[in-house]
């Protein structure tokens, strides 16, 4: 049977009632135009099944593109600075350039449109899981994706790089218990992302196993220092019993917020409260006292994502392979105190 004629850009432009150049700019996410015009062009292209075959869209057919995109919701905070540094260094060593791409809250200006327009060889998604539509766009363009610390398990098969979050929570609990602490506060993240849940679950499971029945107040914060300060203040007021307190926060930023609440409650670190964070970003050691934290190897994880992407670009079928780099507890001043434990199990 004869094959169906290929839908051309001229056909999309005609049906949308715009010029060919306007249709091209709308599909590539470039240029200034009325939002309803861009939306109309995209809708017509989708209805007609326009794929842009034969045009400069997606990875070049000879596979000569040496550009990777790193997509994040935002840049220039301590965590994403580490991600960027690790990915850029690894990409440069492999002779790839790295483009920083921001995920925008605009479905008509989605990152796949921008990425497809510049012949990217592959994409690293940091702290993001692609939608079905985004994934379909990347597959049509032949552009592989690697996930870095996905916030949830992806519904499709994609390789990912992550860290041992549950083991990190376990190490934090064991460290506080070894110091003689028998009352605890946990500040989890909201939304409850996959990695945050793992950290809290590892911590609480270890408490249940090693000090069953120990008083513990769990609060959630929006991953910010300000909200963690408020949550910690409530937890300190509601924690029953007497004696030293062990506090575990799911990020270093939230631990920094807890420092303020502890001081405002008239308590001291580590005399009254021992604090552990998670991440080991650059500001952790400059808190006073310096913050004990669970180090996740952020730069190394970003580099591993780049190396994994190179394998995918070269045609290796990675499926849903998971690369997991280990966490490490870094003990500093915020847990330097040690408390004796009485025969009954409570710290004196």
PDB file of N, CA and C in Angstrom, residues 46-116:
ATOM      1  N   UNK A  46       0.292  18.949  16.376  1.00  0.00           N
ATOM      2  CA  UNK A  46      -0.030  17.708  17.074  1.00  0.00           C
ATOM      3  C   UNK A  46      -1.174  16.969  16.390  1.00  0.00           C
ATOM      4  N   UNK A  47      -2.194  17.707  15.954  1.00  0.00           N
ATOM      5  CA  UNK A  47      -3.336  17.086  15.288  1.00  0.00           C
ATOM      6  C   UNK A  47      -2.928  16.427  13.973  1.00  0.00           C
ATOM      7  N   UNK A  48      -2.068  17.094  13.219  1.00  0.00           N
ATOM      8  CA  UNK A  48      -1.639  16.558  11.934  1.00  0.00           C
ATOM      9  C   UNK A  48      -0.588  15.460  12.074  1.00  0.00           C
ATOM     10  N   UNK A  49       0.003  15.351  13.241  1.00  0.00           N
ATOM     11  CA  UNK A  49       1.061  14.362  13.433  1.00  0.00           C
ATOM     12  C   UNK A  49       2.383  14.812  12.846  1.00  0.00           C
ATOM     13  N   UNK A  50       2.613  16.126  12.840  1.00  0.00           N
ATOM     14  CA  UNK A  50       3.852  16.668  12.285  1.00  0.00           C
ATOM     15  C   UNK A  50       5.030  16.296  13.180  1.00  0.00           C
ATOM     16  N   UNK A  51       6.084  15.736  12.593  1.00  0.00           N
ATOM     17  CA  UNK A  51       7.258  15.308  13.357  1.00  0.00           C
ATOM     18  C   UNK A  51       8.503  16.086  13.011  1.00  0.00           C
ATOM     19  N   UNK A  52       8.476  16.838  11.923  1.00  0.00           N
ATOM     20  CA  UNK A  52       9.673  17.585  11.540  1.00  0.00           C
ATOM     21  C   UNK A  52      10.751  16.706  10.969  1.00  0.00           C
ATOM     22  N   UNK A  53      10.402  15.506  10.475  1.00  0.00           N
ATOM     23  CA  UNK A  53      11.398  14.585   9.937  1.00  0.00           C
ATOM     24  C   UNK A  53      12.180  15.256   8.820  1.00  0.00           C
ATOM     25  N   UNK A  54      13.480  15.050   8.832  1.00  0.00           N
ATOM     26  CA  UNK A  54      14.327  15.615   7.800  1.00  0.00           C
ATOM     27  C   UNK A  54      14.805  17.020   8.104  1.00  0.00           C
ATOM     28  N   UNK A  55      14.310  17.637   9.168  1.00  0.00           N
ATOM     29  CA  UNK A  55      14.745  18.972   9.532  1.00  0.00           C
ATOM     30  C   UNK A  55      15.775  18.889  10.644  1.00  0.00           C
ATOM     31  N   UNK A  56      16.421  20.007  10.898  1.00  0.00           N
ATOM     32  CA  UNK A  56      17.442  20.054  11.944  1.00  0.00           C
ATOM     33  C   UNK A  56      16.767  20.123  13.293  1.00  0.00           C
ATOM     34  N   UNK A  57      16.357  18.973  13.776  1.00  0.00           N
ATOM     35  CA  UNK A  57      15.580  18.912  15.009  1.00  0.00           C
ATOM     36  C   UNK A  57      15.954  17.622  15.721  1.00  0.00           C
ATOM     37  N   UNK A  58      16.503  17.755  16.962  1.00  0.00           N
ATOM     38  CA  UNK A  58      16.960  16.562  17.654  1.00  0.00           C
ATOM     39  C   UNK A  58      18.413  16.285  17.294  1.00  0.00           C
ATOM     40  N   UNK A  59      18.910  15.112  17.653  1.00  0.00           N
ATOM     41  CA  UNK A  59      20.303  14.759  17.461  1.00  0.00           C
ATOM     42  C   UNK A  59      20.619  14.611  15.985  1.00  0.00           C
ATOM     43  N   UNK A  60      21.704  15.188  15.488  1.00  0.00           N
ATOM     44  CA  UNK A  60      22.047  15.047  14.087  1.00  0.00           C
ATOM     45  C   UNK A  60      22.180  13.581  13.692  1.00  0.00           C
ATOM     46  N   UNK A  61      21.847  13.282  12.441  1.00  0.00           N
ATOM     47  CA  UNK A  61      21.807  11.885  12.007  1.00  0.00           C
ATOM     48  C   UNK A  61      23.184  11.243  12.055  1.00  0.00           C
ATOM     49  N   UNK A  62      24.251  12.038  11.881  1.00  0.00           N
ATOM     50  CA  UNK A  62      25.593  11.454  11.913  1.00  0.00           C
ATOM     51  C   UNK A  62      26.079  11.309  13.351  1.00  0.00           C
ATOM     52  N   UNK A  63      25.271  11.744  14.335  1.00  0.00           N
ATOM     53  CA  UNK A  63      25.652  11.596  15.735  1.00  0.00           C
ATOM     54  C   UNK A  63      26.853  12.446  16.112  1.00  0.00           C
ATOM     55  N   UNK A  64      27.030  13.610  15.472  1.00  0.00           N
ATOM     56  CA  UNK A  64      28.215  14.419  15.699  1.00  0.00           C
ATOM     57  C   UNK A  64      28.020  15.481  16.778  1.00  0.00           C
ATOM     58  N   UNK A  65      26.812  15.637  17.309  1.00  0.00           N
ATOM     59  CA  UNK A  65      26.585  16.648  18.326  1.00  0.00           C
ATOM     60  C   UNK A  65      27.356  16.306  19.595  1.00  0.00           C
ATOM     61  N   UNK A  66      28.038  17.301  20.138  1.00  0.00           N
ATOM     62  CA  UNK A  66      28.801  17.104  21.371  1.00  0.00           C
ATOM     63  C   UNK A  66      28.288  18.066  22.442  1.00  0.00           C
ATOM     64  N   UNK A  67      26.976  18.097  22.591  1.00  0.00           N
ATOM     65  CA  UNK A  67      26.313  18.967  23.562  1.00  0.00           C
ATOM     66  C   UNK A  67      25.357  18.141  24.414  1.00  0.00           C
ATOM     67  N   UNK A  68      25.451  18.314  25.717  1.00  0.00           N
ATOM     68  CA  UNK A  68      24.490  17.746  26.662  1.00  0.00           C
ATOM     69  C   UNK A  68      23.721  18.888  27.320  1.00  0.00           C
ATOM     70  N   UNK A  69      22.455  18.627  27.653  1.00  0.00           N
ATOM     71  CA  UNK A  69      21.662  19.570  28.432  1.00  0.00           C
ATOM     72  C   UNK A  69      21.516  19.063  29.860  1.00  0.00           C
ATOM     73  N   UNK A  70      21.728  19.955  30.812  1.00  0.00           N
ATOM     74  CA  UNK A  70      21.417  19.684  32.216  1.00  0.00           C
ATOM     75  C   UNK A  70      20.174  20.488  32.554  1.00  0.00           C
ATOM     76  N   UNK A  71      19.081  19.794  32.840  1.00  0.00           N
ATOM     77  CA  UNK A  71      17.798  20.447  33.100  1.00  0.00           C
ATOM     78  C   UNK A  71      17.500  20.397  34.593  1.00  0.00           C
ATOM     79  N   UNK A  72      17.284  21.567  35.183  1.00  0.00           N
ATOM     80  CA  UNK A  72      16.910  21.684  36.585  1.00  0.00           C
ATOM     81  C   UNK A  72      15.787  22.712  36.705  1.00  0.00           C
ATOM     82  N   UNK A  73      15.038  22.633  37.789  1.00  0.00           N
ATOM     83  CA  UNK A  73      13.967  23.603  38.005  1.00  0.00           C
ATOM     84  C   UNK A  73      14.526  24.984  38.325  1.00  0.00           C
ATOM     85  N   UNK A  74      15.714  25.041  38.903  1.00  0.00           N
ATOM     86  CA  UNK A  74      16.370  26.311  39.204  1.00  0.00           C
ATOM     87  C   UNK A  74      17.863  26.055  39.356  1.00  0.00           C
ATOM     88  N   UNK A  75      18.628  27.126  39.333  1.00  0.00           N
ATOM     89  CA  UNK A  75      20.076  27.044  39.479  1.00  0.00           C
ATOM     90  C   UNK A  75      20.535  28.006  40.568  1.00  0.00           C
ATOM     91  N   UNK A  76      21.824  27.927  40.882  1.00  0.00           N
ATOM     92  CA  UNK A  76      22.487  28.887  41.761  1.00  0.00           C
ATOM     93  C   UNK A  76      22.007  28.819  43.207  1.00  0.00           C
ATOM     94  N   UNK A  77      21.880  27.615  43.722  1.00  0.00           N
ATOM     95  CA  UNK A  77      21.828  27.404  45.163  1.00  0.00           C
ATOM     96  C   UNK A  77      22.931  26.398  45.471  1.00  0.00           C
ATOM     97  N   UNK A  78      23.264  26.165  46.742  1.00  0.00           N
ATOM     98  CA  UNK A  78      24.411  25.305  47.040  1.00  0.00           C
ATOM     99  C   UNK A  78      24.326  23.914  46.409  1.00  0.00           C
ATOM    100  N   UNK A  79      23.132  23.314  46.376  1.00  0.00           N
ATOM    101  CA  UNK A  79      23.008  21.968  45.820  1.00  0.00           C
ATOM    102  C   UNK A  79      23.217  21.981  44.306  1.00  0.00           C
ATOM    103  N   UNK A  80      22.484  22.847  43.594  1.00  0.00           N
ATOM    104  CA  UNK A  80      22.581  22.845  42.133  1.00  0.00           C
ATOM    105  C   UNK A  80      23.938  23.361  41.654  1.00  0.00           C
ATOM    106  N   UNK A  81      24.604  24.197  42.440  1.00  0.00           N
ATOM    107  CA  UNK A  81      25.964  24.604  42.089  1.00  0.00           C
ATOM    108  C   UNK A  81      26.895  23.391  42.070  1.00  0.00           C
ATOM    109  N   UNK A  82      26.726  22.496  43.033  1.00  0.00           N
ATOM    110  CA  UNK A  82      27.541  21.278  43.065  1.00  0.00           C
ATOM    111  C   UNK A  82      27.215  20.372  41.880  1.00  0.00           C
ATOM    112  N   UNK A  83      25.924  20.237  41.578  1.00  0.00           N
ATOM    113  CA  UNK A  83      25.517  19.433  40.426  1.00  0.00           C
ATOM    114  C   UNK A  83      26.138  19.980  39.146  1.00  0.00           C
ATOM    115  N   UNK A  84      26.025  21.283  38.957  1.00  0.00           N
ATOM    116  CA  UNK A  84      26.549  21.914  37.745  1.00  0.00           C
ATOM    117  C   UNK A  84      28.052  21.723  37.624  1.00  0.00           C
ATOM    118  N   UNK A  85      28.768  21.919  38.726  1.00  0.00           N
ATOM    119  CA  UNK A  85      30.224  21.772  38.706  1.00  0.00           C
ATOM    120  C   UNK A  85      30.630  20.343  38.344  1.00  0.00           C
ATOM    121  N   UNK A  86      29.957  19.370  38.950  1.00  0.00           N
ATOM    122  CA  UNK A  86      30.297  17.973  38.669  1.00  0.00           C
ATOM    123  C   UNK A  86      29.994  17.581  37.240  1.00  0.00           C
ATOM    124  N   UNK A  87      28.836  18.012  36.732  1.00  0.00           N
ATOM    125  CA  UNK A  87      28.449  17.662  35.359  1.00  0.00           C
ATOM    126  C   UNK A  87      29.342  18.368  34.346  1.00  0.00           C
ATOM    127  N   UNK A  88      29.649  19.644  34.578  1.00  0.00           N
ATOM    128  CA  UNK A  88      30.470  20.390  33.622  1.00  0.00           C
ATOM    129  C   UNK A  88      31.877  19.800  33.526  1.00  0.00           C
ATOM    130  N   UNK A  89      32.463  19.456  34.673  1.00  0.00           N
ATOM    131  CA  UNK A  89      33.813  18.897  34.672  1.00  0.00           C
ATOM    132  C   UNK A  89      33.857  17.568  33.929  1.00  0.00           C
ATOM    133  N   UNK A  90      32.887  16.695  34.209  1.00  0.00           N
ATOM    134  CA  UNK A  90      32.865  15.388  33.544  1.00  0.00           C
ATOM    135  C   UNK A  90      32.620  15.534  32.052  1.00  0.00           C
ATOM    136  N   UNK A  91      31.711  16.428  31.668  1.00  0.00           N
ATOM    137  CA  UNK A  91      31.410  16.623  30.248  1.00  0.00           C
ATOM    138  C   UNK A  91      32.638  17.146  29.507  1.00  0.00           C
ATOM    139  N   UNK A  92      33.345  18.090  30.111  1.00  0.00           N
ATOM    140  CA  UNK A  92      34.521  18.650  29.452  1.00  0.00           C
ATOM    141  C   UNK A  92      35.589  17.588  29.229  1.00  0.00           C
ATOM    142  N   UNK A  93      35.775  16.719  30.205  1.00  0.00           N
ATOM    143  CA  UNK A  93      36.776  15.658  30.056  1.00  0.00           C
ATOM    144  C   UNK A  93      36.417  14.697  28.930  1.00  0.00           C
ATOM    145  N   UNK A  94      35.132  14.562  28.673  1.00  0.00           N
ATOM    146  CA  UNK A  94      34.667  13.686  27.595  1.00  0.00           C
ATOM    147  C   UNK A  94      34.444  14.438  26.288  1.00  0.00           C
ATOM    148  N   UNK A  95      34.864  15.725  26.271  1.00  0.00           N
ATOM    149  CA  UNK A  95      34.787  16.580  25.077  1.00  0.00           C
ATOM    150  C   UNK A  95      33.343  16.915  24.679  1.00  0.00           C
ATOM    151  N   UNK A  96      32.497  17.049  25.676  1.00  0.00           N
ATOM    152  CA  UNK A  96      31.135  17.537  25.463  1.00  0.00           C
ATOM    153  C   UNK A  96      31.000  18.920  26.088  1.00  0.00           C
ATOM    154  N   UNK A  97      30.170  19.752  25.474  1.00  0.00           N
ATOM    155  CA  UNK A  97      29.765  21.004  26.094  1.00  0.00           C
ATOM    156  C   UNK A  97      28.488  20.770  26.897  1.00  0.00           C
ATOM    157  N   UNK A  98      28.284  21.568  27.931  1.00  0.00           N
ATOM    158  CA  UNK A  98      27.110  21.433  28.795  1.00  0.00           C
ATOM    159  C   UNK A  98      26.268  22.694  28.720  1.00  0.00           C
ATOM    160  N   UNK A  99      24.997  22.527  28.409  1.00  0.00           N
ATOM    161  CA  UNK A  99      24.047  23.634  28.366  1.00  0.00           C
ATOM    162  C   UNK A  99      23.153  23.545  29.592  1.00  0.00           C
ATOM    163  N   UNK A 100      22.976  24.657  30.309  1.00  0.00           N
ATOM    164  CA  UNK A 100      22.099  24.695  31.479  1.00  0.00           C
ATOM    165  C   UNK A 100      20.712  25.131  31.032  1.00  0.00           C
ATOM    166  N   UNK A 101      19.725  24.293  31.290  1.00  0.00           N
ATOM    167  CA  UNK A 101      18.359  24.539  30.831  1.00  0.00           C
ATOM    168  C   UNK A 101      17.416  24.530  32.026  1.00  0.00           C
ATOM    169  N   UNK A 102      16.598  25.555  32.137  1.00  0.00           N
ATOM    170  CA  UNK A 102      15.662  25.669  33.247  1.00  0.00           C
ATOM    171  C   UNK A 102      14.304  25.119  32.857  1.00  0.00           C
ATOM    172  N   UNK A 103      13.746  24.281  33.709  1.00  0.00           N
ATOM    173  CA  UNK A 103      12.368  23.823  33.519  1.00  0.00           C
ATOM    174  C   UNK A 103      11.444  24.973  33.895  1.00  0.00           C
ATOM    175  N   UNK A 104      10.552  25.339  32.982  1.00  0.00           N
ATOM    176  CA  UNK A 104       9.653  26.468  33.212  1.00  0.00           C
ATOM    177  C   UNK A 104       8.236  25.986  33.448  1.00  0.00           C
ATOM    178  N   UNK A 105       7.488  26.778  34.194  1.00  0.00           N
ATOM    179  CA  UNK A 105       6.085  26.455  34.464  1.00  0.00           C
ATOM    180  C   UNK A 105       5.190  26.947  33.330  1.00  0.00           C
ATOM    181  N   UNK A 106       5.575  26.656  32.116  1.00  0.00           N
ATOM    182  CA  UNK A 106       4.819  27.089  30.942  1.00  0.00           C
ATOM    183  C   UNK A 106       4.755  25.934  29.963  1.00  0.00           C
ATOM    184  N   UNK A 107       3.611  25.244  29.874  1.00  0.00           N
ATOM    185  CA  UNK A 107       3.514  24.078  28.990  1.00  0.00           C
ATOM    186  C   UNK A 107       3.749  24.402  27.528  1.00  0.00           C
ATOM    187  N   UNK A 108       3.595  25.675  27.150  1.00  0.00           N
ATOM    188  CA  UNK A 108       3.819  26.058  25.756  1.00  0.00           C
ATOM    189  C   UNK A 108       5.284  26.414  25.476  1.00  0.00           C
ATOM    190  N   UNK A 109       6.108  26.420  26.514  1.00  0.00           N
ATOM    191  CA  UNK A 109       7.540  26.696  26.347  1.00  0.00           C
ATOM    192  C   UNK A 109       8.318  25.644  27.118  1.00  0.00           C
ATOM    193  N   UNK A 110       8.035  24.397  26.808  1.00  0.00           N
ATOM    194  CA  UNK A 110       8.584  23.286  27.560  1.00  0.00           C
ATOM    195  C   UNK A 110      10.038  23.041  27.171  1.00  0.00           C
ATOM    196  N   UNK A 111      10.813  22.458  28.105  1.00  0.00           N
ATOM    197  CA  UNK A 111      12.226  22.218  27.818  1.00  0.00           C
ATOM    198  C   UNK A 111      12.468  21.300  26.622  1.00  0.00           C
ATOM    199  N   UNK A 112      11.632  20.293  26.315  1.00  0.00           N
ATOM    200  CA  UNK A 112      11.908  19.493  25.120  1.00  0.00           C
ATOM    201  C   UNK A 112      11.926  20.311  23.834  1.00  0.00           C
ATOM    202  N   UNK A 113      11.077  21.329  23.741  1.00  0.00           N
ATOM    203  CA  UNK A 113      11.072  22.165  22.541  1.00  0.00           C
ATOM    204  C   UNK A 113      12.410  22.868  22.367  1.00  0.00           C
ATOM    205  N   UNK A 114      12.920  23.432  23.452  1.00  0.00           N
ATOM    206  CA  UNK A 114      14.186  24.159  23.366  1.00  0.00           C
ATOM    207  C   UNK A 114      15.346  23.216  23.097  1.00  0.00           C
ATOM    208  N   UNK A 115      15.306  22.041  23.704  1.00  0.00           N
ATOM    209  CA  UNK A 115      16.395  21.086  23.540  1.00  0.00           C
ATOM    210  C   UNK A 115      16.435  20.527  22.116  1.00  0.00           C
ATOM    211  N   UNK A 116      15.286  20.191  21.583  1.00  0.00           N
ATOM    212  CA  UNK A 116      15.239  19.638  20.233  1.00  0.00           C
ATOM    213  C   UNK A 116      15.754  20.626  19.194  1.00  0.00           C
TER     214      UNK A 116
END
